[in-house]
CSV table of C-alpha atoms (C1' of nucleotides) in Angstrom, one decimal:
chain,number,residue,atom,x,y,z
T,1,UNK,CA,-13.7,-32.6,-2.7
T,2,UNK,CA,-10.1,-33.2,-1.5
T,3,UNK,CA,-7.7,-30.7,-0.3
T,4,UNK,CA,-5.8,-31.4,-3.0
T,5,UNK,CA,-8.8,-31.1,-5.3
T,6,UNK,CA,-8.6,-27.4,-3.6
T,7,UNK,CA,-5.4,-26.4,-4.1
T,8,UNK,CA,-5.2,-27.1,-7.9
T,9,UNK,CA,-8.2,-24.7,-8.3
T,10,UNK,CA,-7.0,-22.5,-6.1
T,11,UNK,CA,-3.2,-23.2,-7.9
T,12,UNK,CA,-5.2,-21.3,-11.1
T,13,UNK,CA,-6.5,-18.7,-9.0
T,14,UNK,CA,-2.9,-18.1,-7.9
T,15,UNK,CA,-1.4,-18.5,-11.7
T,16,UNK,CA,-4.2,-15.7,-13.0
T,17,UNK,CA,-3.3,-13.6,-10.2
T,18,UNK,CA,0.0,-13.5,-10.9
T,19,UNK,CA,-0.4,-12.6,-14.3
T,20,UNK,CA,-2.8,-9.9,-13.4
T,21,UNK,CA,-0.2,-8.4,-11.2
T,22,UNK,CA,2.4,-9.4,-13.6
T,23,UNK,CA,4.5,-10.1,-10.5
T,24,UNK,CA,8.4,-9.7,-10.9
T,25,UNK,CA,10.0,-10.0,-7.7
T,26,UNK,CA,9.3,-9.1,-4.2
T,27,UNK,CA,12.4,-8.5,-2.7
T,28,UNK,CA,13.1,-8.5,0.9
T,29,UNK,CA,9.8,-8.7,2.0
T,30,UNK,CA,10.2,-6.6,5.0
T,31,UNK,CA,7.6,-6.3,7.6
T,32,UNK,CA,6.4,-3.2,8.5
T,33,UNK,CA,7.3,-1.0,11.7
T,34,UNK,CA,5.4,1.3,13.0
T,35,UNK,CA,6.3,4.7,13.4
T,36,UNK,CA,4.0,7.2,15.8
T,37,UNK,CA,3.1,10.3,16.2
T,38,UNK,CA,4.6,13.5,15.8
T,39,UNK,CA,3.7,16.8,15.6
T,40,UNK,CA,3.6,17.2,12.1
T,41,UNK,CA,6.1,19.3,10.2
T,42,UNK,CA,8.4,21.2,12.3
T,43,UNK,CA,6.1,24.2,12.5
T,44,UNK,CA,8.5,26.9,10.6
T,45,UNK,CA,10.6,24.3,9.0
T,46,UNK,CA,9.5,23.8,5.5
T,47,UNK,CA,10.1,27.1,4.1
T,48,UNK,CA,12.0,29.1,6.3
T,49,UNK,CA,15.4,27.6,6.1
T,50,UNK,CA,16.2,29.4,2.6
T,51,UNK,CA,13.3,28.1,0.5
T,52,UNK,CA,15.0,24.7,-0.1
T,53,UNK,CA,17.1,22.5,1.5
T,54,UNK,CA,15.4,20.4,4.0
T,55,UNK,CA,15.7,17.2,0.9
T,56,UNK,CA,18.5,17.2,-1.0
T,57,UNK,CA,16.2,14.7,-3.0
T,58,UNK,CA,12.6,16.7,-3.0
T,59,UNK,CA,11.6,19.6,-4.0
T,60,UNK,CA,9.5,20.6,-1.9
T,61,UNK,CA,10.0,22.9,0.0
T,62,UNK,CA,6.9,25.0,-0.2
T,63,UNK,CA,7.8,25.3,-4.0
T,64,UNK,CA,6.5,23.7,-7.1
T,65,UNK,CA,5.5,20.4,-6.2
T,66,UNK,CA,3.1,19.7,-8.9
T,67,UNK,CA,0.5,17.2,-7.8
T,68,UNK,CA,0.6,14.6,-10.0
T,69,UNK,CA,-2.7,14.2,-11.6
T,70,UNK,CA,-2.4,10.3,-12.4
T,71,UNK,CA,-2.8,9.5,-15.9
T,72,UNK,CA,-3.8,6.0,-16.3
T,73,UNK,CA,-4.6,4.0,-13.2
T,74,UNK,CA,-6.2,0.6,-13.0
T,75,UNK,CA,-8.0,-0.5,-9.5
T,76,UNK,CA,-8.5,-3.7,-8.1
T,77,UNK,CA,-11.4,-5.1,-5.5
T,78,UNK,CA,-9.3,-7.7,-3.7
T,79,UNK,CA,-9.0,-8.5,0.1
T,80,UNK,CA,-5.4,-9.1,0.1
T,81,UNK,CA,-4.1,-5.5,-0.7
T,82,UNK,CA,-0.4,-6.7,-0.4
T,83,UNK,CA,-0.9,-9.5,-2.9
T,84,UNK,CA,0.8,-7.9,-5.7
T,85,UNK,CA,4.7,-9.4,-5.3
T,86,UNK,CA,5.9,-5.9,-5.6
T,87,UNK,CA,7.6,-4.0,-2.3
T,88,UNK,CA,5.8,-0.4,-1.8
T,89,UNK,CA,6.9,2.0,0.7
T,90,UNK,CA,4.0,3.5,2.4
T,91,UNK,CA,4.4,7.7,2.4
T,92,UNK,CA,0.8,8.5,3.1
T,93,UNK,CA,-2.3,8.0,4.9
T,94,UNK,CA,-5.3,10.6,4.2
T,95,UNK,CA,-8.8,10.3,5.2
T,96,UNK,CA,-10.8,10.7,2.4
T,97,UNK,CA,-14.1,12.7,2.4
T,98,UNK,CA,-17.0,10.2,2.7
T,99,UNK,CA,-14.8,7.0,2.5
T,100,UNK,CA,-15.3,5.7,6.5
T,101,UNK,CA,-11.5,4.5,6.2
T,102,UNK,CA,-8.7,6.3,5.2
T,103,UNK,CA,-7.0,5.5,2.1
T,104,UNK,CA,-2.8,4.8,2.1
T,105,UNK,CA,-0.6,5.8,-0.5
T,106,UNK,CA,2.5,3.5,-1.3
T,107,UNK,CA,5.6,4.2,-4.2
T,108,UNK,CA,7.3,1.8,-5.4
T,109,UNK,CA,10.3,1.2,-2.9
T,110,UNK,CA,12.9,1.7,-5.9
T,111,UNK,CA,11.2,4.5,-6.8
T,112,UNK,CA,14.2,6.5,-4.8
T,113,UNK,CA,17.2,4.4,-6.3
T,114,UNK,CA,15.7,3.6,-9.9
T,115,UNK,CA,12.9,6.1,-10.0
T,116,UNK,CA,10.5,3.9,-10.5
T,117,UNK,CA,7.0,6.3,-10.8
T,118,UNK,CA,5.0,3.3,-9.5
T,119,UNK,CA,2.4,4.0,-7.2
T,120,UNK,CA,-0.5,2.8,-5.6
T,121,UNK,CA,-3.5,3.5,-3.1
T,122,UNK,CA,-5.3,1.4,-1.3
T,123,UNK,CA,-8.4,1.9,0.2
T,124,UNK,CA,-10.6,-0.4,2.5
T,125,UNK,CA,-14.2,-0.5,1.0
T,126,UNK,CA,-16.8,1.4,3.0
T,127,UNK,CA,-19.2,-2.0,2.7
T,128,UNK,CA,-16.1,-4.2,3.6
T,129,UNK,CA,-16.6,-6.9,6.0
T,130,UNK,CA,-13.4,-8.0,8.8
T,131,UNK,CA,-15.1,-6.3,11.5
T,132,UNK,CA,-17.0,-8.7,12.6
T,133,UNK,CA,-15.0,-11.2,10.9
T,134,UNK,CA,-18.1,-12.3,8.9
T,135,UNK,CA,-17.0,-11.0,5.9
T,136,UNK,CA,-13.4,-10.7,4.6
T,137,UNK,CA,-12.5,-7.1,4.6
T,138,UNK,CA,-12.5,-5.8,0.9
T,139,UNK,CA,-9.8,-3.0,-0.3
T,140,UNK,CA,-9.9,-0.9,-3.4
T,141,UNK,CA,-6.4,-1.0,-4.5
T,142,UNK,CA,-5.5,1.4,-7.2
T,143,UNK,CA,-2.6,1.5,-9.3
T,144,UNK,CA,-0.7,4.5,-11.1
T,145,UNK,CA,2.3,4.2,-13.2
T,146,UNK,CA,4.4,1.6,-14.2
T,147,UNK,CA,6.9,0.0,-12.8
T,148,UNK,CA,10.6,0.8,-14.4
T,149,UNK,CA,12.4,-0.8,-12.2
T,150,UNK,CA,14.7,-3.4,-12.5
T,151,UNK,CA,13.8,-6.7,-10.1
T,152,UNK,CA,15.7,-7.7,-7.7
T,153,UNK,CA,17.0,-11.0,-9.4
T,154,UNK,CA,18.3,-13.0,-6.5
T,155,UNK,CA,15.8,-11.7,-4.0
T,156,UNK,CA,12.6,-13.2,-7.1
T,157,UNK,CA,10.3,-15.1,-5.2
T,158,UNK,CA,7.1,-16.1,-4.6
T,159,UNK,CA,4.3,-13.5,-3.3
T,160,UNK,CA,2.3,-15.2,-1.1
T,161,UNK,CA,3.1,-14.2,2.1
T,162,UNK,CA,1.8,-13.7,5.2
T,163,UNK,CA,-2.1,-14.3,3.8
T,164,UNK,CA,-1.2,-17.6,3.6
T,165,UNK,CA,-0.3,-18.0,7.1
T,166,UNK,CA,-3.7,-17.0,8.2
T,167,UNK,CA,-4.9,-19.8,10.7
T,168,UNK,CA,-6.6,-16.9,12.7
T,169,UNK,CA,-10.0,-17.5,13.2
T,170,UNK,CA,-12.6,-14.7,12.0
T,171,UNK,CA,-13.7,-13.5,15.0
T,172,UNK,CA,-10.6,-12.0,15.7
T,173,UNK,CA,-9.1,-11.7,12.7
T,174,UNK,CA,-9.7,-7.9,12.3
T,175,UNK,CA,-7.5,-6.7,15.4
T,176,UNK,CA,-5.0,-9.2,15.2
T,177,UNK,CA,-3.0,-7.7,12.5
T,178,UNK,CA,-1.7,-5.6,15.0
T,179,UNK,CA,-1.6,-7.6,17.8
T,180,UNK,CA,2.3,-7.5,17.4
T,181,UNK,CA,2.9,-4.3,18.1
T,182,UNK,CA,2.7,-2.5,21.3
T,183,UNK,CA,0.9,0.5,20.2
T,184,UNK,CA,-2.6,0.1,19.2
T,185,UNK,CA,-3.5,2.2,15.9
T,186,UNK,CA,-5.9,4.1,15.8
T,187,UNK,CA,-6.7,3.1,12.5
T,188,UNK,CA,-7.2,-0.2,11.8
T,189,UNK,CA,-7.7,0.3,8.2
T,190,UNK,CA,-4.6,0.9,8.3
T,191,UNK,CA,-3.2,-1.3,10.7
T,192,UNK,CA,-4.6,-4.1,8.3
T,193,UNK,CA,-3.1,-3.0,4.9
T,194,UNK,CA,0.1,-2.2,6.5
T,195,UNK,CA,0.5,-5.0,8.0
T,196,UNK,CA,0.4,-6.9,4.7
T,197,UNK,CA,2.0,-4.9,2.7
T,198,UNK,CA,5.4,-5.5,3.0
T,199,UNK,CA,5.5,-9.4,3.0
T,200,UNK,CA,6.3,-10.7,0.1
T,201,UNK,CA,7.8,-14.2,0.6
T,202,UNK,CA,8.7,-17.2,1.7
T,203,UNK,CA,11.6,-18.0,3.2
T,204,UNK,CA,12.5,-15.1,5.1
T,205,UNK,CA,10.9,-13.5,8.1
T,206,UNK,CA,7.8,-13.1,6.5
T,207,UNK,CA,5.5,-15.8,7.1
T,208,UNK,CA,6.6,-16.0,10.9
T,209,UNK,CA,4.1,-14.1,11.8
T,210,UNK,CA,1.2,-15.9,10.3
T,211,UNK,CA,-1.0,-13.3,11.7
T,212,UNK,CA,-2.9,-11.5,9.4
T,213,UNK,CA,-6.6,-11.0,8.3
T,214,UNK,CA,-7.5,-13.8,6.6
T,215,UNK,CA,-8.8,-12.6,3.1
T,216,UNK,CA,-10.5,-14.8,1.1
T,217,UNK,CA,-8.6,-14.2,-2.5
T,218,UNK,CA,-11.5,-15.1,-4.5
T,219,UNK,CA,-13.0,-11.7,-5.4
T,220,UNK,CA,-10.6,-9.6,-6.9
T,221,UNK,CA,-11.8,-7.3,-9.6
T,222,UNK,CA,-9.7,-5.3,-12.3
T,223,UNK,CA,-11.1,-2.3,-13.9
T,224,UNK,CA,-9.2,0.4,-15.3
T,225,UNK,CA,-9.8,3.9,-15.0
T,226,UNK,CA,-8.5,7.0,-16.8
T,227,UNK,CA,-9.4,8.9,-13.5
T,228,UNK,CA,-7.7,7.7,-10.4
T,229,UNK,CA,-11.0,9.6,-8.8
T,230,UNK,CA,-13.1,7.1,-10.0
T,231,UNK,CA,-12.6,4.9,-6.9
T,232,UNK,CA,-13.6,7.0,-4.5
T,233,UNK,CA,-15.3,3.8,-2.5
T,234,UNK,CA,-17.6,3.6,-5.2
T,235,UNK,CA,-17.3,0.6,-6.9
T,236,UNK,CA,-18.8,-2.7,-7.1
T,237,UNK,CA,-17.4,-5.7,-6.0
T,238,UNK,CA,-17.5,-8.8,-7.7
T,239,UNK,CA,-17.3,-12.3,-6.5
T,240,UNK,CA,-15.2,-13.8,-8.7
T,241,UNK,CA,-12.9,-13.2,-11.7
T,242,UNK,CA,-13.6,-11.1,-14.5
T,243,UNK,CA,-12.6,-12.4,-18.1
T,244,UNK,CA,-13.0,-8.6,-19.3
T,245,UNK,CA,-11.3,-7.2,-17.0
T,246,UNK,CA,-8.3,-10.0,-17.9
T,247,UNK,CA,-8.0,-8.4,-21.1
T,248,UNK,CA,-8.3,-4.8,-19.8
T,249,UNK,CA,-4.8,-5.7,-18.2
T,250,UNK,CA,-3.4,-5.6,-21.4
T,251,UNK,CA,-3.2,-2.1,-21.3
T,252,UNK,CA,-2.3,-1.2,-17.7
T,253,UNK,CA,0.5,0.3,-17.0
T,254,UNK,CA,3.9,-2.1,-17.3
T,255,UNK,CA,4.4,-5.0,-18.9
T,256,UNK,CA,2.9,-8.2,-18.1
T,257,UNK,CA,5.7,-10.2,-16.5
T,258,UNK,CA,5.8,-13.9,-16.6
T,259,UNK,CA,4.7,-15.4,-13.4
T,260,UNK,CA,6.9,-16.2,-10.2
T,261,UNK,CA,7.2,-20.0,-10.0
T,262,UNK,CA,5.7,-21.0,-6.8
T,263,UNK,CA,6.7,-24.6,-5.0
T,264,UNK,CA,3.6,-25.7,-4.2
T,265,UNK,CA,5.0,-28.4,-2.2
T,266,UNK,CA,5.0,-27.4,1.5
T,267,UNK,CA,4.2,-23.6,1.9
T,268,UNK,CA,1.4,-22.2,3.4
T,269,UNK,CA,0.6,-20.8,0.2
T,270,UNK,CA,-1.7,-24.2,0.9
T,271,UNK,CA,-4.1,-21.9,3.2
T,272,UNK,CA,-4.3,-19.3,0.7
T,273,UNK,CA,-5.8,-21.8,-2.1
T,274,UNK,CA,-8.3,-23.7,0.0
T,275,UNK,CA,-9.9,-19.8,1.0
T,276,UNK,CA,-9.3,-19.1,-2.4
T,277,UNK,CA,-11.2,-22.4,-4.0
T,278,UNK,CA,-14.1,-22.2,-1.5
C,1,DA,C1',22.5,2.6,13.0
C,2,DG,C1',19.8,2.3,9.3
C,3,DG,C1',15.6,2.1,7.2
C,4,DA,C1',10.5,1.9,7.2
C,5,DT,C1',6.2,3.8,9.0
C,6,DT,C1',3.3,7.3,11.0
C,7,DT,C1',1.1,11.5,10.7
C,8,DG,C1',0.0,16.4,10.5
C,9,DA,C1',1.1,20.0,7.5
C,10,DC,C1',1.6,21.9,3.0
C,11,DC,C1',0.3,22.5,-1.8
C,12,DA,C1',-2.2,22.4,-6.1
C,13,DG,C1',-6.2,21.3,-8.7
C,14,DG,C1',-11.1,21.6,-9.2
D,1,DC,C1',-12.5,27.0,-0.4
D,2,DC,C1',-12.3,22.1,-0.2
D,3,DT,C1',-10.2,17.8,-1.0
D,4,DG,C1',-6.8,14.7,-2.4
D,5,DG,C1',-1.9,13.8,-2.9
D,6,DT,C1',2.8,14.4,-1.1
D,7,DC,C1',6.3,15.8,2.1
D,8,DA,C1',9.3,15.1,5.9
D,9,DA,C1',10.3,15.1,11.0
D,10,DA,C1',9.6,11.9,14.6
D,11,DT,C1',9.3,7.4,16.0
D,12,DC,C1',9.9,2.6,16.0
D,13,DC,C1',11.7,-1.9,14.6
D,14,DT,C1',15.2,-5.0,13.0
DNA sequence: AGGATTTGACCAGG
DNA sequence: CCTGGTCAAATCCT
């Protein structure tokens, strides 16, 4: 079939998807940075100034900080973690008992200015492929909340970022995620979801990379879970889209927003729909 | 300089 | 007590 054959199947892929994620905007689509080590919390600092103080804004403070059981939460199967068109700031990392990669844990970067209680986790499945570049790496992204936050108007754009860029061949598609930065991570889980994560779109710096895993969109599964422990790594991955779990979306968290219109004329969303159709 | 990410510690639930 | 989720200082990038 033609290219172009490709990319209209893969332009419905893309449309469905962004219902699914209901994208609104994407904002700046900054790339991430890395930060580095440290030596944890300042060994007496948490409590010992007073009780409270260290955050104006948290609580914490050795104090109540009530872990937030998630209500509602919805997970997805997908190998492009960051394809969601919102912007999530990244405050955790945890390794996770049994899981052979450690799961991340991203809020909703308005959650500061708007308090927007979107989160979400994302998790690369134990089975996942990308190491050997066989297989497209597989992530279980989970979603909690819903987003209350107001897009960005001028900054709405198109989600497809750096995934589409992906010209890197498999066999080293795993460790070049990270090739941009000096330090290596020692996690390249991590490395890999992070690196994604913040792109958003288009026109900006975003798609200058062009290095990324390439992820094959095609297997993305929705489920919904009233327990956000469901996912512990345990679920099954499908290859290709599920009409139930469509309809499942109805009730996750937010309201479905009306898709981003994407020029299909000249992006590299191109590379995206050809993995995504084949 | 400002903001994002990393990462070990802290805390609460099971 | 163990594990998962969150905090926040340090670090790094733009």
């Amino acid at each position: 079939m033609t290219t172009l054959g490709l990319q209209l199947q893969g332009d419905e892929l893309l449309a469905q998807l962004r219902e699914l994620l209901y994208l609104p905007s994407s904002g700046d689509g900054r790339r991430r940075r890395q930060g580095s080590k440290k030596r944890g919390r300042n060994d007496n600092e948490t409590n010992d100034n007073g009780g409270e103080e260290s955050h104006p804004h948290r609580c914490y403070s050795g104090k109540i900080r009530k872990k937030t059981k998630q209500q509602k939460s919805k997970y997805l199967v997908t190998s492009v973690p960051d394809f969601d068109g919102y912007q999530w700031r990244k405050y955790g990392q945890k390794q996770i008992e049994g899981a052979m990669y450690a799961r991340s844990y991203y809020r909703c970067t308005r959650s500061a200015e708007q308090g927007c209680p979107a989160k979400r986790t994302v998790q690369r499945n134990d089975d996942s492929g990308g190491d050997d570049g066989s297989n497209p790496a597989k992530y279980t992204v989970v979603y909690m909340g819903e987003h209350t936050c107001t897009a960005n108007d001028s900054l709405e754009a198109p989600v497809i970022l750096e995934t589409t860029a992906v010209v890197v061949p498999a066999a080293s598609a795993t460790s070049s995620s990270t090739n941009k930065q000096r330090r290596p991570q020692h996690d390249d889980d991590t490395a890999a979801i992070n690196s994604s994560m913040g792109g958003s779109c288009s026109s900006t710096t975003t798609t200058a990379t062009g290095i990324i895993e390439s992820p094959a969109t095609s297997d993305i599964t929705w489920s919904s879970s009233d327990h956000a422990d469901d996912y512990s790594g345990l679920f099954p991955v499908y290859d290709s889209w599920a009409p139930a779990s469509l309809q499942e979306m109805e009730d996750f968290t937010g309201p479905i927003r009306s898709p981003v219109h994407v020029p299909t004329d000249g992006w590299t969303i191109d590379h995206f729909l050809l993995h995504a159709a084949i």
